[in-house]
PDB file of C-alpha atoms in Angstrom:
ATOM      1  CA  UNK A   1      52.100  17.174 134.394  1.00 73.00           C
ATOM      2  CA  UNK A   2      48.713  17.558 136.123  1.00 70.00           C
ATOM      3  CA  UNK A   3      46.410  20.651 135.343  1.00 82.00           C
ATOM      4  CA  UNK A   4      47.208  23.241 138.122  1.00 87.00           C
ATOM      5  CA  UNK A   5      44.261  25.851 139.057  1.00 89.00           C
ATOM      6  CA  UNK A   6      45.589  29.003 139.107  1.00 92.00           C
ATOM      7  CA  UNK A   7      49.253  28.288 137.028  1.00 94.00           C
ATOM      8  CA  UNK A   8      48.641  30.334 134.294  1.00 93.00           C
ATOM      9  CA  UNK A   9      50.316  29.854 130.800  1.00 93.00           C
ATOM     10  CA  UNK A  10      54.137  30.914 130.518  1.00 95.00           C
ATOM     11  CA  UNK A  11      53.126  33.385 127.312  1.00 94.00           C
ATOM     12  CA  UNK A  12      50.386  35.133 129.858  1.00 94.00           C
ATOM     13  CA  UNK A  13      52.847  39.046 130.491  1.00 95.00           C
ATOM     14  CA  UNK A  14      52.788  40.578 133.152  1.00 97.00           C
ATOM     15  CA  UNK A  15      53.837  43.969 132.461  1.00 97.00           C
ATOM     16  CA  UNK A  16      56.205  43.679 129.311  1.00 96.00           C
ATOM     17  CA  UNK A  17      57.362  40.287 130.376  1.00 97.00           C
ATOM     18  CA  UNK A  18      55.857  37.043 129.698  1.00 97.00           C
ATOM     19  CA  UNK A  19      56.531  33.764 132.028  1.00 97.00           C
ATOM     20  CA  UNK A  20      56.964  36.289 135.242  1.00 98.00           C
ATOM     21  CA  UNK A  21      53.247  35.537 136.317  1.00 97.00           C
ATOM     22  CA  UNK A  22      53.907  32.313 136.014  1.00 96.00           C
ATOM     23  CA  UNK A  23      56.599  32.141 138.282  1.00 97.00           C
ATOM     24  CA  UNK A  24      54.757  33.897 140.836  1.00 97.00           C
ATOM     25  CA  UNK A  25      51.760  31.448 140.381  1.00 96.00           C
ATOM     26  CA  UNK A  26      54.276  28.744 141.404  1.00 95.00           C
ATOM     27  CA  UNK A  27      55.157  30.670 144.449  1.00 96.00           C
ATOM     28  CA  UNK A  28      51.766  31.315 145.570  1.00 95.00           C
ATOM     29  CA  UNK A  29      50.463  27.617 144.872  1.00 94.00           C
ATOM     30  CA  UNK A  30      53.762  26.037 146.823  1.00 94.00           C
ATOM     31  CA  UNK A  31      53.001  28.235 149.855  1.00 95.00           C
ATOM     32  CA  UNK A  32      48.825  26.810 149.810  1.00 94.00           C
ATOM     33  CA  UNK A  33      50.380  23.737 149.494  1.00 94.00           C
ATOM     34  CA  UNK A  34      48.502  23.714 145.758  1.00 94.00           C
ATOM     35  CA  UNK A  35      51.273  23.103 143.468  1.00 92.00           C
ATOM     36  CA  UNK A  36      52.010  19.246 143.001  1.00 91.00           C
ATOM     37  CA  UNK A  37      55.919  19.134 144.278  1.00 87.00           C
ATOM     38  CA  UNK A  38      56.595  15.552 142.564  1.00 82.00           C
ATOM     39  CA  UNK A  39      56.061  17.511 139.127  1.00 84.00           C
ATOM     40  CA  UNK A  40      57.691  20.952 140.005  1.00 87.00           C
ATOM     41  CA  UNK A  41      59.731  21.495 143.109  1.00 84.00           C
ATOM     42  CA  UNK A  42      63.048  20.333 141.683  1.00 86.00           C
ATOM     43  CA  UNK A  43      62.762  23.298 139.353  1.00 87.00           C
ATOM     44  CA  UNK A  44      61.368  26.291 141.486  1.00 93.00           C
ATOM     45  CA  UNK A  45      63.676  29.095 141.842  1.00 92.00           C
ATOM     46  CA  UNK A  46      65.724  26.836 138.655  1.00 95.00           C
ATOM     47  CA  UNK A  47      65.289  26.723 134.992  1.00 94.00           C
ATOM     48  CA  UNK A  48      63.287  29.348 133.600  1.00 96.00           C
ATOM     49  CA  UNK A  49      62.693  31.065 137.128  1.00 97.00           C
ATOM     50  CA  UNK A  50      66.356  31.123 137.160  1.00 97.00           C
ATOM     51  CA  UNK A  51      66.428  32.930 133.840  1.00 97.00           C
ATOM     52  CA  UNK A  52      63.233  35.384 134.953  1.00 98.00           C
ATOM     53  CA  UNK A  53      65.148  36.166 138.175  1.00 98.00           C
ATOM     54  CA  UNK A  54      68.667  36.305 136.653  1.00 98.00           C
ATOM     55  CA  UNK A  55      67.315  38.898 133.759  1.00 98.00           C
ATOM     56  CA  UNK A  56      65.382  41.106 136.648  1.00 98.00           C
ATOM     57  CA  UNK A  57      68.811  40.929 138.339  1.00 98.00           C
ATOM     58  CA  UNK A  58      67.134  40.063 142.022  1.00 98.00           C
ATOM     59  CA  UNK A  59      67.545  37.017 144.008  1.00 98.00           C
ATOM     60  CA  UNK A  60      64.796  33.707 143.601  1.00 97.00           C
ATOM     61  CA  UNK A  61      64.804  34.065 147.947  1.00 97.00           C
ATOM     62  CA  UNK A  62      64.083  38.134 147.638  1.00 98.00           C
ATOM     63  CA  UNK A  63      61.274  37.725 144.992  1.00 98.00           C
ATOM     64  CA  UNK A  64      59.783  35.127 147.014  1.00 97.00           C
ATOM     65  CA  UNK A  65      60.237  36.508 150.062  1.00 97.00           C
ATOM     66  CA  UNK A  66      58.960  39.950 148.880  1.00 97.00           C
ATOM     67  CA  UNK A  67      55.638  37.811 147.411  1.00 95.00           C
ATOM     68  CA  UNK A  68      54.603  36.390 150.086  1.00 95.00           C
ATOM     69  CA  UNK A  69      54.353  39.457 152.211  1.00 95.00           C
ATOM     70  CA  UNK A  70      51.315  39.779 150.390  1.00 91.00           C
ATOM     71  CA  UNK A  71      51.160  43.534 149.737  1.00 93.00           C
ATOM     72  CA  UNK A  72      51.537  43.566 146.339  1.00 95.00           C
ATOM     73  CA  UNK A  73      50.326  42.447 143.450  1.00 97.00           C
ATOM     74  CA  UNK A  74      52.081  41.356 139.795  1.00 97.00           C
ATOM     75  CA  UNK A  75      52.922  44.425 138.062  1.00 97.00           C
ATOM     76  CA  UNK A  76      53.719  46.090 141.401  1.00 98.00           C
ATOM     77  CA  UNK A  77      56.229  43.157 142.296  1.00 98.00           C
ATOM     78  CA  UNK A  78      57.284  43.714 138.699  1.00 98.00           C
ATOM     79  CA  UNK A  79      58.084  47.451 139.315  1.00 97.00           C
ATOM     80  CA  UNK A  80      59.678  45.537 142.778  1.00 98.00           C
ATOM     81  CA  UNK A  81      62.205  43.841 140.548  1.00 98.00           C
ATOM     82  CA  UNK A  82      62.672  46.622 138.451  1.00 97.00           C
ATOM     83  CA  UNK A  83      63.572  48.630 141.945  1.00 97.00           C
ATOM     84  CA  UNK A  84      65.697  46.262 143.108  1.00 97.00           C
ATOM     85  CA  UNK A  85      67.814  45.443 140.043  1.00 97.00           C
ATOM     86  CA  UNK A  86      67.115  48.346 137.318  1.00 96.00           C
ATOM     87  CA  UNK A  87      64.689  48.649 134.901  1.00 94.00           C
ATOM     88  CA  UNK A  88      64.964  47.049 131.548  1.00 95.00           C
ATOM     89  CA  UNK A  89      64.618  48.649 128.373  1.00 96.00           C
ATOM     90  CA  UNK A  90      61.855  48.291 125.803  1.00 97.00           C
ATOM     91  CA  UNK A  91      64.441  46.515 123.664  1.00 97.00           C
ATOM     92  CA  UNK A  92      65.631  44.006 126.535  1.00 97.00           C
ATOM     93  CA  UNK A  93      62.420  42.962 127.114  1.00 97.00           C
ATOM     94  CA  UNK A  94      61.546  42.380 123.443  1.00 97.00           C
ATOM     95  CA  UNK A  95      64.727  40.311 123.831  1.00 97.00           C
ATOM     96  CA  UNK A  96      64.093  38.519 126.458  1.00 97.00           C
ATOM     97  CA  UNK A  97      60.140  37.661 125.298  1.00 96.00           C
ATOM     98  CA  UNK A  98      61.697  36.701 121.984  1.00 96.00           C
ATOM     99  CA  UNK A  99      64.454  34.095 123.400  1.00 96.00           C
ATOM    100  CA  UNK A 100      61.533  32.752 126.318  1.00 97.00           C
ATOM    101  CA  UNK A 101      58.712  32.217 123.650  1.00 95.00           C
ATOM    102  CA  UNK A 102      60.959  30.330 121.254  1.00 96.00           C
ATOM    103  CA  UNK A 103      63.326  28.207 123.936  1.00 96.00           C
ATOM    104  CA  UNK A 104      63.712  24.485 122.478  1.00 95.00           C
ATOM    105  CA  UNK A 105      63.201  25.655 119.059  1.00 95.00           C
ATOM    106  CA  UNK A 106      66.495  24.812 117.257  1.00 94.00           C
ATOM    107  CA  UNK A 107      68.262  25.981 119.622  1.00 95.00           C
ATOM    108  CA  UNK A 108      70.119  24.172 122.903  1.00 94.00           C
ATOM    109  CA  UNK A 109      66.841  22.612 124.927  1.00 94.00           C
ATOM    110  CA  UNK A 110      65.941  21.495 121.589  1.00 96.00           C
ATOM    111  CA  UNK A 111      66.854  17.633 122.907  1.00 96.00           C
ATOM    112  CA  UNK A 112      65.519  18.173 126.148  1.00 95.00           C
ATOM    113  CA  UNK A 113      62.001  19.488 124.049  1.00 96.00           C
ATOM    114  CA  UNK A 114      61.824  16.330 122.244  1.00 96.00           C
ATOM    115  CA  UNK A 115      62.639  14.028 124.996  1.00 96.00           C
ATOM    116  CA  UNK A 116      59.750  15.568 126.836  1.00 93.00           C
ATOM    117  CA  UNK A 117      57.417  15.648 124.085  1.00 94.00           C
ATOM    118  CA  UNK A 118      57.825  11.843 123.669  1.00 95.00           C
ATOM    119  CA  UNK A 119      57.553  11.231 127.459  1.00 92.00           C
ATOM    120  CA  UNK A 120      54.408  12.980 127.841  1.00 90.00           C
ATOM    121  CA  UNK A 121      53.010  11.599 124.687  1.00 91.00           C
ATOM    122  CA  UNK A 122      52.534  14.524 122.520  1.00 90.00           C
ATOM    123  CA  UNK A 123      53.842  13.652 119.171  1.00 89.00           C
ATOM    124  CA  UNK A 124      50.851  14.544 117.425  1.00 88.00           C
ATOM    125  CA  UNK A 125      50.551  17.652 119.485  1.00 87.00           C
ATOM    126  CA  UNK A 126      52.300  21.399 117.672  1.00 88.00           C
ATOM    127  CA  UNK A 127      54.643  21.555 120.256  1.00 91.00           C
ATOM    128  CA  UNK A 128      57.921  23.837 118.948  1.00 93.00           C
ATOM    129  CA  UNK A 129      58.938  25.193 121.946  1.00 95.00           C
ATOM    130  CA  UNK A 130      59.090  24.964 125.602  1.00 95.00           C
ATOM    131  CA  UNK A 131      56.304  27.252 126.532  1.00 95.00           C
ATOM    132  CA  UNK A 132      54.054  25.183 124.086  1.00 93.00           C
ATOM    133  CA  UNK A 133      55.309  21.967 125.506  1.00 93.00           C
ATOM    134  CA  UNK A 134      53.950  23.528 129.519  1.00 93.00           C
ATOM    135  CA  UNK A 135      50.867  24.655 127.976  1.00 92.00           C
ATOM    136  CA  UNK A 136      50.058  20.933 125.835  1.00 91.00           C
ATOM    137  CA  UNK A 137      51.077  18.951 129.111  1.00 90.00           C
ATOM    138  CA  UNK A 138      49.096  20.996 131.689  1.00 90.00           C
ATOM    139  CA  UNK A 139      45.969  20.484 129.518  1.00 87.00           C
ATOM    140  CA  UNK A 140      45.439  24.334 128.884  1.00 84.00           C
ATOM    141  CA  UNK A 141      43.923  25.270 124.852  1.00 65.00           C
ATOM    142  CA  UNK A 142      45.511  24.475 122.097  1.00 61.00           C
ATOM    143  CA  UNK A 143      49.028  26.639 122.469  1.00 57.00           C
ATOM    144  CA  UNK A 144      49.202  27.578 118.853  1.00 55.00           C
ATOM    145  CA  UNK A 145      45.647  29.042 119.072  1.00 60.00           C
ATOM    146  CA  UNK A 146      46.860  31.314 122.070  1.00 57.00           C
ATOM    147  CA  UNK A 147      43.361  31.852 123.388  1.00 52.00           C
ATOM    148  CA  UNK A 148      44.317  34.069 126.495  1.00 49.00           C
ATOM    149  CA  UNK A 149      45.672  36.982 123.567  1.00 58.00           C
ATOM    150  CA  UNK A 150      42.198  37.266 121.721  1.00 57.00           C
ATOM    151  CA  UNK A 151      40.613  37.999 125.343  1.00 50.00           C
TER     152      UNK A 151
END
């Protein structure tokens, strides 16, 4: 996949969640008419923004909806969610960060992981998971480094 301006890495929180941001990167870049549809429109409001919206208990349609009202920004659409469909606990977010961070390693995507990995061309890349795989194929810093933690 292309590098996207403004898509920021899926390990980049947003409040105690990571990949949330993300999501809401892909909504703002659709609506610009920034975010290449070829490479991710089959997908928005599916897959992992599935999971996101599924765990914050609020509809894909609402979130986006609520987004691009444009009166608020992450953490307050994060506090949005946690309106909407209850807060989480510490312990469900360490949960949920924990099973997002490692998806595709050794687990069920695991196939899907490696199929992409040798689509994309990046055998020789660290790729274990999922997240690392977006990171590698969008062109960002090496994912095991994790640059955007150290800032």
């Amino acid at each position: 996949m292309p590098h996207v301006p403004g898509l920021r890495s899926p390990y980049v929180k947003v409040g105690r969640l990571v990949y949330f941001g993300r999501m809401l990167d892909k909504i703002r870049l659709q609506a610009a008419g920034q975010l290449p549809l070829g490479d991710y429109g089959a997908n928005l409001g599916k897959g992992f923004d599935g999971r996101a919206c599924s765990f914050l208990r609020v509809a894909y349609d609402d979130l986006k909806a609520r987004m691009l009202a444009g009166d608020l920004d992450d953490a307050a659409l994060l506090a949005w969610c946690h309106e909407r469909g209850g807060p989480r606990t510490d312990e469900e977010c360490e949960v949920w960060n924990g099973f997002m961070i490692k998806r595709g390693w050794r687990d069920a995507a695991a196939e899907v992981l490696a199929k992409r990995i040798e689509e994309s061309g990046l055998g020789a890349a660290p790729v274990f998971t999922m997240f690392d795989y977006l990171d590698y194929d969008e062109g960002r810093a090496s994912a095991a480094d994790r640059p955007w933690e150290k800032s």
